[in-house]
Coordinates of C-alpha atoms in Angstrom, one line a residue:
Chain A
M631 CA -75.8 1.1 -9.8
N632 CA -72.3 2.4 -10.3
H633 CA -72.1 2.2 -14.1
S634 CA -68.8 4.6 -14.2
L635 CA -65.7 2.8 -15.9
P636 CA -63.1 0.5 -13.6
I637 CA -60.5 2.6 -12.4
L638 CA -57.6 0.5 -13.1
S639 CA -53.6 1.4 -11.7
L640 CA -51.2 -0.9 -10.0
R641 CA -53.2 -1.9 -6.2
W642 CA -54.5 -5.2 -8.3
I643 CA -50.8 -6.5 -6.9
P644 CA -51.7 -7.2 -3.8
V645 CA -54.7 -9.0 -3.9
W646 CA -52.8 -10.9 -6.0
R647 CA -49.5 -11.4 -4.0
R648 CA -51.9 -12.1 -1.5
N649 CA -53.3 -14.8 -3.7
F650 CA -50.1 -16.5 -4.6
L651 CA -48.9 -16.1 -1.1
V652 CA -51.6 -18.3 0.0
W653 CA -50.8 -21.1 -3.2
R654 CA -47.2 -21.5 -1.8
K655 CA -49.1 -22.9 1.3
L656 CA -50.3 -25.9 -0.8
L657 CA -47.9 -26.3 -3.6
G658 CA -47.1 -29.4 -3.0
P659 CA -50.4 -31.5 -3.7
S660 CA -50.9 -29.0 -6.9
M661 CA -48.3 -29.8 -8.8
V662 CA -48.6 -33.6 -7.9
G663 CA -51.6 -33.0 -9.7
N664 CA -50.8 -30.2 -12.4
F665 CA -48.6 -32.6 -14.0
I666 CA -49.7 -36.2 -13.2
E667 CA -53.0 -34.5 -14.6
P668 CA -53.0 -34.2 -18.1
L669 CA -50.3 -36.9 -18.1
L670 CA -53.0 -39.7 -18.4
Y671 CA -55.7 -37.8 -19.7
L672 CA -52.8 -37.6 -22.5
L673 CA -52.1 -41.5 -22.0
A674 CA -55.0 -43.1 -22.1
L675 CA -57.4 -40.7 -24.3
G676 CA -54.0 -39.7 -26.6
F677 CA -53.5 -43.3 -27.1
G678 CA -55.6 -45.1 -25.8
L679 CA -58.6 -43.2 -27.5
G680 CA -55.7 -42.7 -30.4
V681 CA -55.9 -46.0 -32.1
F682 CA -58.7 -46.0 -32.8
V683 CA -58.8 -42.0 -33.9
G684 CA -56.3 -42.4 -36.0
E685 CA -55.4 -39.5 -37.9
M686 CA -57.5 -36.1 -37.3
Q687 CA -57.2 -32.5 -39.3
G688 CA -54.4 -34.2 -40.9
M689 CA -52.3 -35.5 -36.9
P690 CA -51.9 -37.5 -34.9
Y691 CA -55.0 -38.1 -31.9
S692 CA -52.8 -37.1 -28.7
V693 CA -50.9 -33.6 -31.0
F694 CA -54.1 -32.4 -31.3
L695 CA -55.8 -33.9 -27.8
A696 CA -52.6 -31.6 -26.1
S697 CA -53.5 -28.3 -28.0
G698 CA -56.9 -29.0 -26.3
L699 CA -56.4 -30.1 -23.1
V700 CA -54.3 -27.1 -22.4
C701 CA -57.4 -24.5 -23.7
A702 CA -59.7 -26.8 -21.6
S703 CA -57.1 -26.7 -18.6
A704 CA -56.6 -22.6 -18.9
M705 CA -60.4 -22.2 -18.9
N706 CA -61.7 -24.9 -15.8
T707 CA -58.7 -23.9 -13.6
A708 CA -59.6 -20.0 -14.0
T709 CA -63.2 -20.2 -13.8
F710 CA -63.3 -22.5 -10.5
E711 CA -60.9 -20.3 -8.6
S712 CA -63.0 -17.1 -10.0
L713 CA -65.8 -19.1 -8.2
F714 CA -65.2 -21.0 -6.3
S715 CA -62.3 -19.8 -4.6
A716 CA -63.4 -16.2 -5.1
Y717 CA -66.6 -17.2 -3.4
T718 CA -65.3 -18.9 -0.3
R719 CA -62.9 -15.2 0.2
M720 CA -66.1 -13.4 -0.9
A721 CA -67.9 -14.6 1.1
H722 CA -66.8 -17.1 4.1
Q723 CA -63.3 -15.5 4.7
Q724 CA -64.1 -11.7 4.4
T725 CA -61.1 -11.6 2.7
W726 CA -62.0 -8.4 0.5
G727 CA -64.4 -6.9 3.7
G728 CA -60.2 -7.0 5.2
M729 CA -59.1 -5.9 1.8
L730 CA -61.9 -3.3 1.3
A731 CA -61.3 -1.8 5.2
A732 CA -58.0 -1.1 4.0
P733 CA -57.1 1.5 1.0
L734 CA -58.8 -0.9 -1.6
M735 CA -61.5 -1.2 -3.7
V736 CA -64.3 -3.1 -5.5
D737 CA -61.8 -2.5 -8.8
D738 CA -59.0 -3.6 -7.2
I739 CA -60.2 -6.6 -5.8
V740 CA -61.9 -7.8 -9.1
L741 CA -58.8 -6.9 -10.8
G742 CA -56.4 -8.9 -8.8
E743 CA -58.8 -11.2 -9.3
M744 CA -59.0 -11.3 -12.3
L745 CA -55.5 -12.3 -13.0
W746 CA -55.0 -14.0 -10.1
S747 CA -57.3 -16.6 -11.9
G748 CA -54.8 -16.2 -15.1
T749 CA -51.7 -17.1 -12.9
K750 CA -54.2 -20.4 -12.3
S751 CA -54.8 -21.1 -15.7
L752 CA -50.7 -20.4 -15.9
I753 CA -49.8 -23.0 -13.1
S754 CA -51.7 -25.5 -15.1
V755 CA -50.7 -25.3 -19.0
A756 CA -47.9 -24.8 -18.2
P757 CA -47.2 -28.5 -17.4
I758 CA -49.3 -29.5 -19.2
L759 CA -46.9 -27.9 -22.3
A760 CA -44.2 -29.6 -20.8
V761 CA -45.3 -33.3 -20.6
A762 CA -47.1 -32.4 -24.3
A763 CA -43.2 -32.3 -24.8
A764 CA -41.6 -34.5 -23.6
M765 CA -43.8 -37.1 -25.3
G766 CA -43.4 -34.9 -28.6
L767 CA -46.2 -33.8 -29.0
V768 CA -45.5 -29.4 -30.2
H769 CA -43.7 -29.2 -33.2
D770 CA -41.6 -26.3 -32.3
A771 CA -40.4 -23.8 -29.6
N772 CA -43.5 -21.5 -31.1
T773 CA -45.6 -23.5 -28.5
L774 CA -43.9 -20.8 -26.1
W775 CA -46.2 -17.8 -26.8
V776 CA -49.2 -20.0 -26.4
L777 CA -47.7 -18.9 -21.7
P778 CA -49.0 -15.9 -22.7
L779 CA -52.3 -16.7 -24.6
I780 CA -53.2 -18.7 -21.9
L781 CA -52.9 -15.6 -18.8
L782 CA -55.3 -13.7 -21.7
A783 CA -58.0 -16.6 -22.4
G784 CA -57.0 -17.3 -18.8
A785 CA -58.1 -14.5 -17.2
S786 CA -61.2 -13.0 -19.8
F787 CA -62.5 -16.5 -18.7
A788 CA -61.8 -15.7 -15.0
A789 CA -63.7 -12.0 -15.1
L790 CA -66.9 -13.6 -17.0
A791 CA -66.8 -16.1 -13.7
L792 CA -66.8 -13.0 -11.2
C793 CA -70.2 -12.1 -12.8
V794 CA -71.4 -15.1 -11.5
T795 CA -69.9 -15.3 -8.4
A796 CA -71.5 -11.5 -7.6
F797 CA -74.9 -13.3 -7.9
A798 CA -73.7 -16.3 -5.9
R799 CA -75.7 -16.9 -2.7
S800 CA -74.0 -20.3 -2.4
Y801 CA -71.8 -22.7 -3.4
D802 CA -74.3 -24.6 -5.4
F803 CA -75.6 -22.0 -7.3
F804 CA -72.1 -22.3 -9.9
V805 CA -73.8 -25.7 -10.1
Y806 CA -76.4 -23.7 -12.6
Y807 CA -72.8 -21.5 -14.6
F808 CA -70.9 -24.9 -15.0
T809 CA -74.0 -26.4 -16.3
L810 CA -75.0 -24.5 -18.8
V811 CA -71.9 -22.6 -20.1
I812 CA -68.5 -24.4 -19.6
T813 CA -69.8 -27.8 -20.0
P814 CA -71.5 -27.3 -23.7
M815 CA -68.5 -24.8 -24.3
F816 CA -65.9 -27.6 -22.9
L817 CA -67.5 -30.0 -25.5
L818 CA -68.4 -27.8 -28.7
S819 CA -65.2 -25.3 -28.4
G820 CA -63.4 -27.8 -30.7
T821 CA -61.7 -29.0 -28.5
F822 CA -61.3 -32.9 -28.3
F823 CA -63.1 -33.6 -32.1
P824 CA -63.1 -31.1 -34.6
L825 CA -67.1 -29.1 -35.4
D826 CA -67.5 -30.4 -39.4
A827 CA -69.1 -33.3 -38.5
M828 CA -71.7 -31.0 -36.6
P829 CA -74.6 -29.1 -37.9
K830 CA -74.4 -26.0 -39.4
A831 CA -75.8 -24.5 -36.4
V832 CA -73.9 -25.1 -33.5
Q833 CA -70.6 -24.9 -36.5
W834 CA -72.0 -21.2 -35.8
G835 CA -73.3 -20.9 -32.8
A836 CA -69.3 -22.1 -32.0
Q837 CA -67.9 -19.2 -33.2
V838 CA -69.1 -16.8 -30.3
L839 CA -67.5 -19.0 -27.7
P840 CA -64.7 -17.5 -26.0
L841 CA -62.9 -20.7 -26.3
T842 CA -63.3 -22.2 -30.3
H843 CA -61.0 -18.8 -30.7
A844 CA -58.6 -20.0 -27.7
V845 CA -58.1 -22.7 -29.0
E846 CA -57.8 -21.1 -33.1
L847 CA -55.0 -18.7 -31.4
V848 CA -53.5 -22.4 -29.2
R849 CA -53.8 -25.5 -32.0
P850 CA -51.4 -23.8 -34.8
L851 CA -48.8 -22.8 -31.8
M852 CA -48.3 -26.8 -30.8
T853 CA -49.1 -27.9 -34.0
G854 CA -47.5 -25.7 -36.4
A855 CA -50.2 -25.6 -38.4
P856 CA -50.9 -22.7 -40.2
L857 CA -52.2 -19.5 -37.7
K858 CA -55.7 -18.3 -39.0
A859 CA -56.4 -14.3 -38.5
P860 CA -54.7 -14.9 -35.1
L861 CA -55.9 -10.5 -34.7
L862 CA -59.8 -11.5 -34.6
H863 CA -59.5 -14.3 -32.0
L864 CA -56.8 -12.1 -29.7
A865 CA -59.1 -9.1 -30.4
V866 CA -62.5 -11.6 -29.4
L867 CA -60.8 -13.1 -26.3
T868 CA -59.5 -9.8 -24.9
L869 CA -63.5 -7.9 -25.6
Y870 CA -64.5 -11.6 -23.5
G871 CA -62.0 -10.3 -21.0
A872 CA -62.9 -6.0 -21.3
A873 CA -67.0 -6.5 -20.7
G874 CA -66.4 -9.6 -18.5
L875 CA -63.5 -6.5 -16.6
Y876 CA -66.2 -4.4 -17.0
L877 CA -69.2 -6.0 -15.8
A878 CA -67.6 -8.2 -12.2
C879 CA -67.0 -4.5 -11.6
I880 CA -70.8 -2.9 -11.9
L881 CA -72.2 -6.5 -10.3
L882 CA -69.8 -6.5 -6.6
R883 CA -69.6 -2.7 -6.4
R884 CA -73.2 -3.6 -5.6
R885 CA -73.0 -6.5 -3.6
L886 CA -70.0 -4.9 -2.1
K887 CA -71.3 -2.0 -0.8
A888 CA -75.4 -2.6 0.0
Chain B
M1288 CA -56.9 23.6 1.5
P1289 CA -59.2 23.4 4.7
Q1290 CA -58.8 20.0 6.1
A1291 CA -56.5 19.7 8.3
A1292 CA -57.8 23.1 9.6
S1293 CA -61.5 21.2 10.1
Y1294 CA -60.6 18.0 11.0
G1295 CA -58.2 19.7 13.7
R1296 CA -61.1 19.1 16.3
N1297 CA -63.6 16.7 15.2
A1298 CA -62.5 13.4 14.2
V1299 CA -66.1 12.8 12.4
C1300 CA -68.3 15.2 11.1
A1301 CA -71.7 14.0 10.5
R1302 CA -75.3 16.4 7.9
G1303 CA -78.3 14.5 7.6
L1304 CA -76.4 11.2 7.6
S1305 CA -79.1 8.6 5.7
K1306 CA -78.9 5.8 4.1
I1307 CA -82.9 3.9 2.8
Y1308 CA -83.3 0.0 2.1
N1309 CA -85.2 -0.4 -0.1
G1310 CA -87.5 2.1 0.9
T1311 CA -86.7 2.1 4.5
P1312 CA -85.2 4.1 6.4
V1313 CA -82.0 2.5 7.8
V1314 CA -80.5 5.2 8.9
D1315 CA -83.3 8.2 8.6
G1316 CA -81.0 11.3 8.8
I1317 CA -78.8 11.4 11.6
A1318 CA -75.9 15.3 12.7
L1319 CA -72.9 12.8 14.6
T1320 CA -69.5 14.8 15.9
I1321 CA -67.8 13.2 16.8
P1322 CA -64.0 15.4 18.7
T1323 CA -60.5 13.8 17.5
G1324 CA -59.4 12.7 21.2
L1325 CA -62.2 10.7 22.9
C1326 CA -63.9 7.5 23.1
F1327 CA -66.9 7.2 21.5
G1328 CA -69.7 3.9 22.1
L1329 CA -72.4 3.9 19.7
L1330 CA -75.2 1.6 21.9
G1331 CA -78.4 0.4 20.3
P1332 CA -80.5 -2.7 19.2
N1333 CA -79.9 -5.1 16.9
G1334 CA -81.0 -3.5 13.1
A1335 CA -80.9 0.6 15.5
G1336 CA -78.7 1.2 12.5
K1337 CA -75.0 1.7 13.8
T1338 CA -73.5 -1.0 11.9
T1339 CA -74.8 0.6 8.6
T1340 CA -73.9 4.1 10.6
L1341 CA -70.2 2.9 10.9
R1342 CA -70.5 0.5 7.6
M1343 CA -71.1 4.7 5.7
L1344 CA -68.2 6.2 8.3
L1345 CA -65.9 3.9 6.2
G1346 CA -67.5 4.3 3.3
A1347 CA -67.6 1.0 2.9
T1348 CA -71.4 1.5 1.8
D1349 CA -72.8 5.0 0.0
P1350 CA -75.2 7.7 2.1
S1351 CA -78.3 8.1 0.3
G1352 CA -78.4 11.1 1.8
G1353 CA -76.5 14.0 3.9
T1354 CA -73.1 14.8 4.1
L1355 CA -70.2 13.3 5.7
E1356 CA -66.6 14.2 6.6
V1357 CA -64.3 11.4 8.6
L1358 CA -60.7 13.5 9.1
G1359 CA -61.2 15.3 7.5
H1360 CA -62.0 13.5 4.4
P1361 CA -65.5 14.1 2.4
V1362 CA -66.7 10.4 2.6
P1363 CA -66.9 8.5 -0.5
A1364 CA -65.8 10.4 -2.7
Q1365 CA -62.0 10.6 -0.6
A1366 CA -62.9 7.3 1.0
R1367 CA -59.8 5.7 0.3
E1368 CA -57.7 7.8 1.1
M1369 CA -59.1 8.3 4.7
R1370 CA -59.1 4.6 5.2
A1371 CA -55.5 4.9 5.2
R1372 CA -55.2 6.5 7.9
V1373 CA -57.6 4.3 9.8
G1374 CA -58.3 0.9 11.6
V1375 CA -61.1 -1.5 11.5
V1376 CA -62.1 -4.6 14.2
P1377 CA -64.9 -6.3 12.1
Q1378 CA -67.2 -7.7 13.8
Q1379 CA -66.3 -10.4 12.6
D1380 CA -63.3 -12.3 12.6
N1381 CA -61.5 -11.7 9.5
L1382 CA -58.3 -13.5 9.5
D1383 CA -56.8 -15.3 6.9
P1384 CA -56.6 -19.0 8.0
D1385 CA -54.1 -19.6 6.3
F1386 CA -50.9 -17.9 7.5
S1387 CA -50.0 -18.0 10.5
V1388 CA -49.6 -14.4 13.0
I1389 CA -47.1 -12.3 11.8
E1390 CA -47.6 -13.6 7.7
N1391 CA -51.2 -12.3 8.6
L1392 CA -49.6 -8.7 9.3
R1393 CA -47.9 -8.5 6.7
V1394 CA -50.1 -9.2 4.0
Y1395 CA -52.3 -7.1 5.9
A1396 CA -49.5 -4.3 5.4
S1397 CA -49.3 -4.2 2.0
Y1398 CA -52.8 -3.6 1.2
F1399 CA -51.7 -0.2 3.1
G1400 CA -48.6 -0.1 0.8
L1401 CA -46.6 -1.4 4.0
S1402 CA -43.6 -2.4 4.0
G1403 CA -39.6 -2.8 4.2
P1404 CA -37.5 -3.2 7.8
A1405 CA -39.9 0.0 9.4
L1406 CA -43.4 -2.5 8.5
E1407 CA -41.3 -5.3 10.1
R1408 CA -40.9 -2.5 12.7
R1409 CA -44.6 -2.0 13.6
I1410 CA -44.9 -5.3 13.1
E1411 CA -43.1 -6.1 16.5
E1412 CA -45.0 -3.5 18.4
V1413 CA -48.0 -4.3 16.9
L1414 CA -47.6 -8.3 18.1
H1415 CA -45.9 -6.9 21.3
F1416 CA -49.0 -4.6 22.1
A1417 CA -51.4 -7.1 21.9
E1418 CA -49.1 -9.6 24.0
L1419 CA -48.7 -12.0 20.8
D1420 CA -45.1 -11.9 19.8
Y1421 CA -44.9 -15.5 21.1
K1422 CA -46.7 -16.4 18.6
A1423 CA -45.8 -14.2 16.6
R1424 CA -44.9 -17.8 14.0
A1425 CA -48.4 -20.0 15.6
G1426 CA -51.5 -20.9 13.0
I1427 CA -54.3 -18.7 13.5
N1428 CA -56.7 -21.8 14.0
T1429 CA -54.6 -22.5 17.0
L1430 CA -55.1 -19.2 19.1
S1431 CA -58.0 -18.8 21.0
G1432 CA -60.9 -16.7 20.5
G1433 CA -59.1 -13.8 22.7
M1434 CA -55.5 -13.6 20.8
K1435 CA -57.2 -13.8 17.4
R1436 CA -59.3 -10.9 18.8
R1437 CA -56.4 -9.3 19.7
L1438 CA -54.0 -10.2 17.0
T1439 CA -57.3 -7.6 14.9
L1440 CA -56.8 -5.6 16.6
A1441 CA -52.8 -5.5 16.3
R1442 CA -53.6 -5.9 12.8
A1443 CA -56.1 -2.7 13.1
L1444 CA -52.9 -0.7 14.6
I1445 CA -50.7 -1.9 11.9
N1446 CA -51.2 1.7 9.7
D1447 CA -51.0 3.6 12.6
P1448 CA -53.9 5.2 12.1
E1449 CA -55.7 8.2 13.8
L1450 CA -58.8 6.4 14.3
L1451 CA -59.8 2.9 15.5
I1452 CA -62.8 1.8 14.5
L1453 CA -64.0 -1.3 16.4
D1454 CA -67.5 -2.8 15.4
E1455 CA -68.8 -5.5 19.2
P1456 CA -64.9 -5.7 19.6
T1457 CA -66.0 -7.9 22.9
T1458 CA -68.5 -9.8 21.5
G1459 CA -67.9 -13.4 22.2
L1460 CA -64.7 -13.1 24.7
D1461 CA -64.4 -14.3 28.5
P1462 CA -63.3 -11.5 31.5
Q1463 CA -60.5 -12.5 31.4
A1464 CA -60.0 -12.0 27.5
R1465 CA -62.3 -8.4 27.9
Q1466 CA -60.1 -7.2 30.3
M1467 CA -57.8 -7.3 28.7
L1468 CA -58.8 -5.2 25.7
W1469 CA -59.9 -2.4 27.7
Q1470 CA -56.4 -1.9 28.7
R1471 CA -55.7 -2.4 25.5
L1472 CA -58.2 0.4 24.0
R1473 CA -57.4 2.8 27.7
T1474 CA -54.1 2.4 26.2
L1475 CA -54.6 3.8 22.5
M1476 CA -56.9 6.6 24.1
A1477 CA -54.0 7.6 26.7
Q1478 CA -52.4 7.5 23.5
G1479 CA -54.3 10.2 21.6
K1480 CA -56.6 8.8 19.3
T1481 CA -59.7 9.0 18.5
L1482 CA -62.3 5.0 19.4
I1483 CA -65.3 4.3 18.0
L1484 CA -67.0 1.5 18.7
T1485 CA -70.6 0.1 18.9
T1486 CA -71.4 -2.6 21.9
H1487 CA -73.9 -4.3 23.8
Y1488 CA -72.3 -4.4 26.8
M1489 CA -74.2 -1.2 29.3
E1490 CA -71.0 -1.8 31.5
E1491 CA -68.1 -1.9 28.8
A1492 CA -69.7 1.7 27.5
E1493 CA -70.4 3.5 30.5
R1494 CA -65.9 2.3 31.3
L1495 CA -64.5 3.2 28.3
C1496 CA -66.8 6.1 26.8
Q1497 CA -66.9 10.1 27.1
R1498 CA -69.6 9.8 25.2
I1499 CA -72.9 7.5 23.9
A1500 CA -75.1 8.2 21.6
V1501 CA -77.9 5.5 21.6
M1502 CA -79.6 4.8 18.7
D1503 CA -83.4 3.1 17.6
H1504 CA -85.0 2.1 14.5
G1505 CA -82.3 4.5 12.5
R1506 CA -82.3 7.7 15.2
I1507 CA -80.0 9.2 17.8
L1508 CA -81.9 9.2 20.7
A1509 CA -79.9 10.1 22.8
E1510 CA -76.4 12.0 23.1
D1511 CA -74.4 12.7 26.0
S1512 CA -71.7 11.2 28.8
P1513 CA -72.8 8.1 30.2
A1514 CA -73.1 10.6 33.5
G1515 CA -75.1 12.6 31.2
L1516 CA -77.0 10.2 30.2
I1517 CA -77.8 9.1 33.6
E1518 CA -78.4 12.1 34.9
R1519 CA -80.6 13.5 32.1
H1520 CA -83.0 10.4 31.9
I1521 CA -83.4 8.8 34.5
E1522 CA -83.8 9.0 38.2
P1523 CA -81.1 8.1 39.9
Q1524 CA -82.3 5.0 41.6
V1525 CA -83.7 1.7 41.3
V1526 CA -85.6 -0.4 43.3
E1527 CA -85.8 -4.5 42.2
V1528 CA -87.8 -5.7 43.6
Y1529 CA -89.5 -9.4 43.4
G1530 CA -91.0 -12.1 46.0
S1531 CA -94.4 -14.1 46.2
D1532 CA -97.2 -11.9 45.9
V1533 CA -95.0 -8.3 43.3
Q1534 CA -98.0 -8.3 41.7
T1535 CA -100.5 -7.0 44.4
W1536 CA -97.6 -5.1 45.7
F1537 CA -97.7 -3.9 42.0
N1538 CA -101.1 -2.8 42.1
S1539 CA -101.2 -1.4 44.5
H1540 CA -98.5 0.3 45.9
A1541 CA -95.9 1.0 43.7
R1542 CA -96.7 3.6 41.9
T1543 CA -97.9 6.0 45.6
H1544 CA -93.9 5.7 46.5
V1545 CA -91.5 6.1 43.4
E1546 CA -92.3 8.2 39.9
R1547 CA -92.0 5.3 37.9
A1548 CA -92.3 1.3 38.4
E1549 CA -92.6 -1.0 35.8
H1550 CA -93.7 -4.5 36.0
I1551 CA -91.4 -7.1 34.0
G1552 CA -91.5 -10.8 34.9
E1553 CA -90.7 -11.6 38.3
T1554 CA -89.6 -8.6 39.4
V1555 CA -91.1 -4.5 39.6
F1556 CA -88.2 -2.5 38.6
C1557 CA -89.3 1.6 41.0
Y1558 CA -87.0 4.5 39.7
A1559 CA -87.1 7.4 42.5
H1560 CA -84.6 10.2 43.3
D1561 CA -86.3 9.7 47.4
T1562 CA -86.5 5.7 47.5
R1563 CA -87.0 6.1 51.3
A1564 CA -90.9 5.9 51.2
L1565 CA -90.9 2.8 49.3
L1566 CA -87.7 1.6 51.2
D1567 CA -90.3 1.6 54.6
D1568 CA -93.0 -0.2 52.9
L1569 CA -90.7 -3.1 51.9
A1570 CA -89.9 -3.4 55.6
T1571 CA -93.4 -3.9 56.4
R1572 CA -93.5 -6.6 54.2
P1573 CA -90.8 -10.2 54.8
Q1574 CA -92.9 -11.7 51.8
L1575 CA -91.2 -8.9 49.1
R1576 CA -87.2 -8.8 48.6
Y1577 CA -85.1 -6.9 46.5
I1578 CA -82.0 -4.8 45.3
H1579 CA -81.0 -0.9 46.5
R1580 CA -78.4 0.2 43.7
P1581 CA -78.2 3.5 42.0
A1582 CA -79.7 3.9 38.4
N1583 CA -77.4 2.3 35.7
L1584 CA -76.3 3.1 31.5
E1585 CA -79.1 0.3 31.5
D1586 CA -81.5 1.2 32.5
V1587 CA -81.7 4.3 29.9
F1588 CA -81.6 2.4 27.6
L1589 CA -83.9 0.3 29.1
K1590 CA -85.8 3.3 29.3
L1591 CA -85.0 5.1 25.3
T1592 CA -85.9 1.8 23.3
G1593 CA -88.0 -0.5 25.2
R1594 CA -87.6 -4.0 26.5
D1595 CA -89.4 -5.4 23.3
L1596 CA -87.3 -8.5 21.8
R1597 CA -85.2 -7.3 18.9
D1598 CA -84.3 -10.5 16.7

């Protein structure tokens, strides 16, 4: 197996661009969904459930929820893109096969796909921020710092998902990853409720999850609460991204060059 | 750099090239020299190692052993640089279904770092070459099988490659579409491009290729011009005999008149330099019918690789 470090170059751009051009063709329906879905969540859960919940960590539930929704959406979007869509390009459409017959390498494809999935996270999060801002659920312009953060978080989740895709023989395989990794992370990273009431072991366990660290950064930026240990959270997200990228390169080189 | 000098005469130079999967050699130490400007055919039954050989040539999979040079570039070390000068028509269509014909060409060109007015001119040229001008804005799903193949060929030419690698380029095409593709490939040969192709169609290999290597079980069994292969490996004349009682005739008489005879299914294949005695014998047996024809590449192929089914 080839364990050498990924060779990073600007050759990821045509890979990213190809996906972007396909996305642009299907822009209409996807953008409608991107706006309507968060609106429904914020209205139904934020106000519907919020009435019963009242305040959470000293803020209205809808404000608390908006930042959780941003992070969960970034994770889901990037993961979905790097599992199902990437697998389609790898196995069914042989898009990667075409790229590998041109002067592109596996590492270029992995980096391009990872950054594209990060971009998709950004595309899904921006409307949520707009809707939340329109509903008066964000504190101030510091919220805009969320955008670069989501690009980083999305790319990191994408890198992890690409490692799973490297093993997939069919779409069914992804159910394992969603059930065993993504869903627990979705529920236990402080996205929809704080973990204070959970057993200590769960609280400690949650500290390992990348989504927890995304929430710890995004929530203060959106609500105006003080940022705690931002460098630590950034480092964890970056580490997951870098390790995921390295592993995805090794695994996909092995698969595609077999 | 000695590149240009060594590449001048040979597009591909492989020595002891092998690929081993789980202890089984799929390509077993082959030597391959493919001169530039030639159409070179790689023939063999399914699982012979043809596609694996092509994949190694492209640097798509790393050899387990041996040395390989393509267009003067050591492969896999400089596979990326080499691929910038090579065009590929893969066995399986991998056109982008979300893009139109022209978008497919533009996006594929971007993988080579090509863009701008020079690219637009090149796109016009390759579309014209593939006779797809009028389909430039059409969606991929509206194209026929033959058009898709021609588009794949046009796409492979986008970087004006010196070497074109085609893996079963006409499989699944109707006779008209195949003739059309052959004609295009001949034009490319006339332009001085080197072509390497695999095929299951013997008449395709016989018509297009100046040199042919027959592969089986990861080894090259024979390599020559189509005429040379026929001359060296098989008797020049074939008589196919069939009809009731062919079995009895095969057991008692067939081999007394010719060098070699095989009984396969309902037919007896007789191979000989001189068929006069055989034909005289057959003239006395009205219950047997026969076809007398010159030996062809398929006869050589079946002799070298056997008649067992490969699935």
